[in-house]
Coordinates of C-alpha atoms and ligand atoms in Angstrom, one line a residue:
M27 CA -124.0 -3.7 -1.9
P28 CA -123.3 -6.5 -4.6
L29 CA -124.2 -9.9 -3.8
E30 CA -121.4 -12.5 -3.2
P31 CA -122.1 -16.2 -3.8
Y32 CA -121.0 -18.4 0.1
A33 CA -120.3 -21.8 0.4
C34 CA -121.3 -22.9 4.1
A35 CA -117.9 -24.8 5.4
N36 CA -120.2 -27.6 7.3
C37 CA -122.5 -28.8 3.9
G38 CA -121.3 -27.2 0.4
Y39 CA -124.9 -25.2 0.4
W40 CA -124.5 -22.1 -1.8
Q41 CA -126.2 -18.7 -1.1
R42 CA -125.9 -15.2 -2.0
Y43 CA -125.5 -12.3 0.2
F44 CA -123.7 -9.1 0.9
A45 CA -121.5 -10.4 3.5
P46 CA -121.4 -14.0 5.4
P47 CA -124.2 -14.8 5.2
P48 CA -125.9 -15.1 9.6
D49 CA -126.2 -19.2 9.1
C50 CA -127.3 -21.7 6.5
P51 CA -130.7 -23.1 6.0
V52 CA -129.3 -27.2 5.6
C53 CA -127.5 -26.9 8.3
T54 CA -130.2 -25.7 10.7
D55 CA -133.0 -27.9 9.4
T56 CA -133.9 -31.0 11.0
R57 CA -132.0 -33.1 9.1
N58 CA -129.0 -32.0 9.7
D59 CA -126.3 -31.4 12.1
L60 CA -125.2 -27.6 13.1
P61 CA -121.3 -27.4 12.4
H62 CA -119.7 -27.5 16.2
D63 CA -116.9 -25.3 15.6
G64 CA -119.5 -22.1 14.5
W65 CA -120.3 -21.1 11.1
R66 CA -118.2 -20.3 8.1
F67 CA -118.1 -19.9 4.7
L68 CA -116.7 -19.6 2.4
S69 CA -116.3 -16.9 -0.7
V70 CA -115.5 -18.5 -4.6
P71 CA -111.5 -17.1 -4.9
E72 CA -111.9 -19.1 -1.5
I73 CA -112.7 -22.9 -2.5
A74 CA -111.2 -22.0 -6.6
S75 CA -107.6 -21.8 -4.6
M76 CA -109.0 -25.2 -2.3
L77 CA -110.1 -27.4 -5.2
T78 CA -108.8 -29.7 -7.7
G79 CA -111.9 -30.7 -10.6
H80 CA -112.5 -34.0 -11.6
W81 CA -114.9 -35.9 -14.6
R82 CA -114.9 -39.1 -15.2
S83 CA -116.9 -40.8 -18.1
L84 CA -119.8 -43.8 -16.7
R85 CA -120.1 -44.4 -20.1
P86 CA -120.0 -43.1 -23.8
D87 CA -122.9 -40.8 -22.7
M88 CA -122.8 -39.7 -19.4
V89 CA -120.1 -37.6 -17.5
A90 CA -119.1 -37.1 -13.9
F91 CA -118.1 -34.0 -12.4
S92 CA -116.8 -34.4 -8.8
T93 CA -113.9 -31.8 -7.0
S94 CA -111.2 -32.9 -4.0
P95 CA -110.7 -32.6 -1.0
P96 CA -114.9 -33.1 0.4
L97 CA -116.5 -30.2 0.7
G98 CA -119.3 -30.3 2.4
L99 CA -122.1 -32.9 1.2
N100 CA -119.8 -33.4 -1.6
G101 CA -122.1 -34.6 -4.4
T102 CA -121.5 -35.5 -7.9
G103 CA -123.1 -33.7 -10.8
W104 CA -124.2 -36.0 -14.0
L105 CA -124.3 -34.9 -17.8
L106 CA -126.2 -36.6 -19.7
L107 CA -125.4 -35.9 -23.7
H108 CA -127.7 -35.7 -26.7
Q109 CA -126.7 -34.7 -29.6
D110 CA -129.5 -31.7 -29.3
G111 CA -129.0 -30.6 -25.7
N112 CA -127.6 -31.8 -22.9
I113 CA -129.3 -32.4 -20.0
A114 CA -126.7 -31.8 -16.3
F115 CA -128.7 -33.8 -13.3
E116 CA -127.4 -32.7 -9.1
A117 CA -123.8 -30.4 -9.2
A118 CA -120.4 -30.5 -7.7
P119 CA -119.7 -28.7 -5.0
F120 CA -117.8 -26.0 -7.2
Y121 CA -116.7 -25.9 -10.8
T122 CA -113.2 -24.9 -11.3
A123 CA -112.7 -23.4 -15.3
A124 CA -111.5 -26.8 -16.5
M125 CA -114.8 -28.4 -15.4
L126 CA -116.5 -25.4 -17.0
S127 CA -114.3 -26.1 -20.3
E128 CA -114.9 -29.7 -20.4
I129 CA -118.7 -29.2 -20.4
E130 CA -118.7 -26.6 -22.8
R131 CA -116.3 -28.6 -25.2
L132 CA -119.0 -31.2 -24.4
G133 CA -122.0 -29.2 -25.8
G134 CA -123.1 -27.4 -22.5
I135 CA -126.2 -27.7 -21.3
R136 CA -129.4 -27.1 -22.2
F137 CA -131.6 -28.4 -18.9
L138 CA -130.2 -28.1 -15.7
A139 CA -132.8 -30.2 -12.6
A140 CA -131.8 -31.6 -9.3
S141 CA -133.7 -34.1 -6.7
H142 CA -133.2 -31.5 -3.7
A143 CA -131.0 -28.9 -2.4
H144 CA -128.0 -31.5 -0.8
G145 CA -127.8 -32.5 -5.1
Y146 CA -127.6 -28.8 -5.2
G147 CA -123.9 -28.2 -5.0
A148 CA -123.1 -25.4 -7.1
L149 CA -126.4 -25.0 -9.7
W150 CA -125.7 -21.7 -9.4
Q151 CA -122.6 -21.6 -11.5
L152 CA -124.5 -24.0 -14.5
Q153 CA -126.8 -21.2 -15.0
D154 CA -124.8 -18.3 -14.7
V155 CA -122.1 -19.6 -17.5
F156 CA -124.9 -21.8 -20.0
Q157 CA -128.0 -20.5 -19.5
P158 CA -130.1 -23.6 -19.8
E159 CA -133.2 -23.3 -21.5
V160 CA -134.6 -25.2 -18.4
L161 CA -133.7 -25.3 -14.7
A162 CA -136.6 -27.2 -13.3
I163 CA -137.5 -27.8 -9.5
Q164 CA -140.4 -29.3 -8.0
K165 CA -142.4 -26.2 -6.4
D166 CA -141.9 -28.0 -3.1
D167 CA -138.0 -27.1 -2.6
L168 CA -138.5 -23.8 -3.9
R169 CA -137.5 -22.0 -0.8
M170 CA -134.2 -23.6 -0.7
T171 CA -133.1 -22.5 -4.6
K172 CA -132.6 -18.4 -3.9
A173 CA -129.1 -19.1 -5.4
F174 CA -130.2 -19.4 -8.9
R175 CA -133.4 -19.1 -10.8
V176 CA -135.7 -21.4 -11.6
T177 CA -137.5 -21.5 -14.3
W178 CA -140.3 -24.2 -14.6
P179 CA -140.9 -25.6 -11.1
Y180 CA -143.5 -28.4 -11.5
D181 CA -146.3 -30.3 -9.7
D182 CA -146.3 -34.0 -10.3
A183 CA -143.7 -34.8 -13.0
L184 CA -142.2 -32.7 -15.9
E185 CA -140.6 -35.0 -19.0
L186 CA -137.4 -33.2 -20.1
R187 CA -137.4 -34.9 -23.6
P188 CA -138.6 -38.2 -24.4
G189 CA -137.7 -41.1 -22.1
L190 CA -136.2 -38.6 -19.5
T191 CA -138.9 -37.7 -16.7
L192 CA -138.7 -35.9 -13.2
H193 CA -141.2 -37.2 -11.2
H194 CA -142.0 -35.8 -7.4
V195 CA -141.4 -38.0 -4.6
G196 CA -141.2 -35.8 -1.7
G197 CA -140.3 -38.1 1.9
H198 CA -136.7 -37.4 2.3
Y199 CA -137.1 -33.5 1.3
E200 CA -140.8 -32.3 0.7
G201 CA -139.8 -31.1 -2.6
Q202 CA -137.7 -34.2 -3.2
A203 CA -137.9 -35.5 -7.1
V204 CA -136.5 -38.1 -9.0
L205 CA -134.9 -38.4 -12.7
H206 CA -136.3 -41.6 -14.6
D207 CA -133.9 -42.2 -17.4
E208 CA -136.1 -44.8 -19.7
H209 CA -133.6 -45.6 -22.1
R210 CA -129.9 -45.2 -20.1
R211 CA -132.2 -47.6 -17.6
I212 CA -130.9 -44.9 -14.4
L213 CA -133.1 -43.7 -11.6
F214 CA -131.4 -40.4 -10.9
C215 CA -133.0 -41.2 -6.8
G216 CA -131.5 -38.4 -4.6
D217 CA -131.7 -38.8 -0.7
A218 CA -134.3 -41.4 -1.9
F219 CA -132.1 -44.5 -1.4
K220 CA -128.9 -44.8 0.2
V221 CA -126.0 -46.7 -1.2
D222 CA -123.1 -48.3 1.1
Q223 CA -120.1 -48.8 -1.2
N224 CA -116.8 -50.2 -0.6
E225 CA -113.9 -48.4 -1.7
R226 CA -114.2 -49.9 -5.0
G227 CA -117.5 -48.8 -5.6
E228 CA -119.1 -52.5 -4.9
N229 CA -123.1 -51.9 -3.8
L230 CA -123.3 -53.6 0.1
A231 CA -126.2 -52.9 1.5
V232 CA -129.0 -49.8 0.9
S233 CA -131.2 -48.2 2.6
T234 CA -134.2 -45.1 3.0
H235 CA -134.0 -42.6 5.2
K236 CA -136.2 -39.3 6.0
A237 CA -132.3 -37.7 7.5
F238 CA -129.8 -40.1 6.8
H239 CA -127.1 -39.1 10.2
K240 CA -129.5 -38.5 12.7
E241 CA -131.5 -41.8 11.7
I242 CA -134.9 -40.7 10.8
P243 CA -136.9 -42.8 9.1
L244 CA -139.7 -42.0 6.5
T245 CA -143.7 -42.3 7.2
R246 CA -145.8 -45.1 5.9
G247 CA -147.4 -42.8 3.7
E248 CA -143.9 -41.8 2.3
L249 CA -142.7 -45.0 1.6
R250 CA -146.0 -46.0 -0.2
R251 CA -145.5 -42.4 -2.1
Y252 CA -141.6 -43.0 -3.1
R253 CA -143.2 -47.2 -4.4
D254 CA -146.8 -45.7 -6.1
V255 CA -143.8 -43.4 -8.3
I256 CA -141.1 -45.9 -8.7
A257 CA -143.0 -49.2 -9.1
P258 CA -143.6 -48.3 -13.0
L259 CA -140.3 -47.2 -13.7
D260 CA -137.8 -49.6 -15.3
F261 CA -133.8 -49.4 -14.0
D262 CA -130.9 -51.5 -13.6
T263 CA -128.7 -48.7 -11.7
V264 CA -129.6 -45.9 -9.2
C265 CA -127.7 -42.6 -8.9
T266 CA -127.7 -41.2 -5.9
P267 CA -125.5 -37.1 -5.4
F268 CA -122.8 -39.7 -3.9
E269 CA -123.1 -42.8 -5.3
Y270 CA -122.9 -44.1 -8.8
A271 CA -124.4 -48.1 -8.0
P272 CA -124.8 -49.8 -10.9
G273 CA -126.9 -53.6 -10.0
V274 CA -129.4 -51.8 -7.5
T275 CA -132.3 -52.8 -10.0
R276 CA -135.9 -51.9 -9.6
A277 CA -136.4 -55.0 -7.8
V278 CA -133.4 -54.4 -5.8
A279 CA -135.0 -50.7 -4.6
L280 CA -138.9 -51.7 -3.9
A281 CA -137.6 -54.6 -1.7
V282 CA -136.1 -52.1 0.5
L283 CA -139.2 -50.2 0.9
D284 CA -141.1 -53.1 0.9
D285 CA -139.0 -54.0 4.4
G286 CA -140.3 -50.5 5.7
L287 CA -143.0 -51.1 5.5
R288 CA -143.2 -54.3 6.1
G289 CA -141.4 -53.4 9.9
P290 CA -141.3 -51.0 12.5
P291 CA -139.9 -47.4 11.2
G292 CA -136.2 -47.6 11.4
V293 CA -133.5 -46.9 8.6
R294 CA -131.8 -50.5 8.2
H295 CA -129.1 -50.4 5.8
I296 CA -130.4 -53.7 3.8
P297 CA -127.4 -56.0 2.7
M298 CA -127.4 -56.2 -1.1
R299 CA -127.3 -60.3 -1.1
D300 CA -130.8 -60.3 1.0
L301 CA -131.9 -57.6 -1.6
A302 CA -130.9 -59.6 -4.5
R303 CA -132.9 -62.6 -3.0
A304 CA -136.4 -60.1 -3.0
P305 CA -138.9 -61.7 -4.9
Q306 CA -139.3 -60.3 -8.9
E307 CA -142.0 -58.7 -9.6
G308 CA -143.9 -61.8 -12.5
S309 CA -141.8 -64.5 -10.9
T310 CA -143.8 -67.5 -10.3
T311 CA -142.4 -69.0 -7.6
Ligands
LIG167 ZN1 -125.1 -25.8 5.8
LIG168 ZN1 -130.7 -35.4 1.2

């Protein structure tokens, strides 16, 4: 029997199965809610008829791919343009023919990676179409990768190319990783941080969590791990699978973690105005 890709209508997670799958491992996980009205899985033709593809350049060498109306977690696929081979990190819920043509026009994909299952989107499509040289996922997330083939599992860190390095942070998901882009000064942080933004895309508050909707906090050890990994990395922007957030700097990110380490466990949405006042590293005051 041929295996067909199906997307969970509740969260958007893709599985290849011989029939609509019996359940969804993302939705049955502690960190997520089950669909209140039962399982519904969507085939590629159904999804293709539902969604419209979009892309926008955030800077001359970086494009964000998304679809509408929202499907599941509704993440963003980031494409970083390089003359000798592009990097795609995270993925949109689905790639329409027009989106795939645009990626082709921009030079295809040489390196493909994602932070954790909530950022996978339709990663399998990008692998099928562009056959990237490397598909890198941290080894503790391998159990979620059945819809595609990981070609480069890694332990603590993996440098995809000079200045672009994946770092394992764990925490929210055991295998969660971040991608640090030294030259663009961006941390693609997965769900290590959540940025609350208004409709104009302005940053209102930042939080960190084990589970966002269920408000399960991270342990102190997990917060310390985030801090240990992130503290040496220089950045002035974070990109979650859902938000592009210039102004969420390393100092802001560390202030969120320090609040977690000081206080009782909790998922606190700390206003940007309070985080911006956090002492800067190296400050003498
Ligand atoms: Zn699901
Ligand atoms: Zn997540």
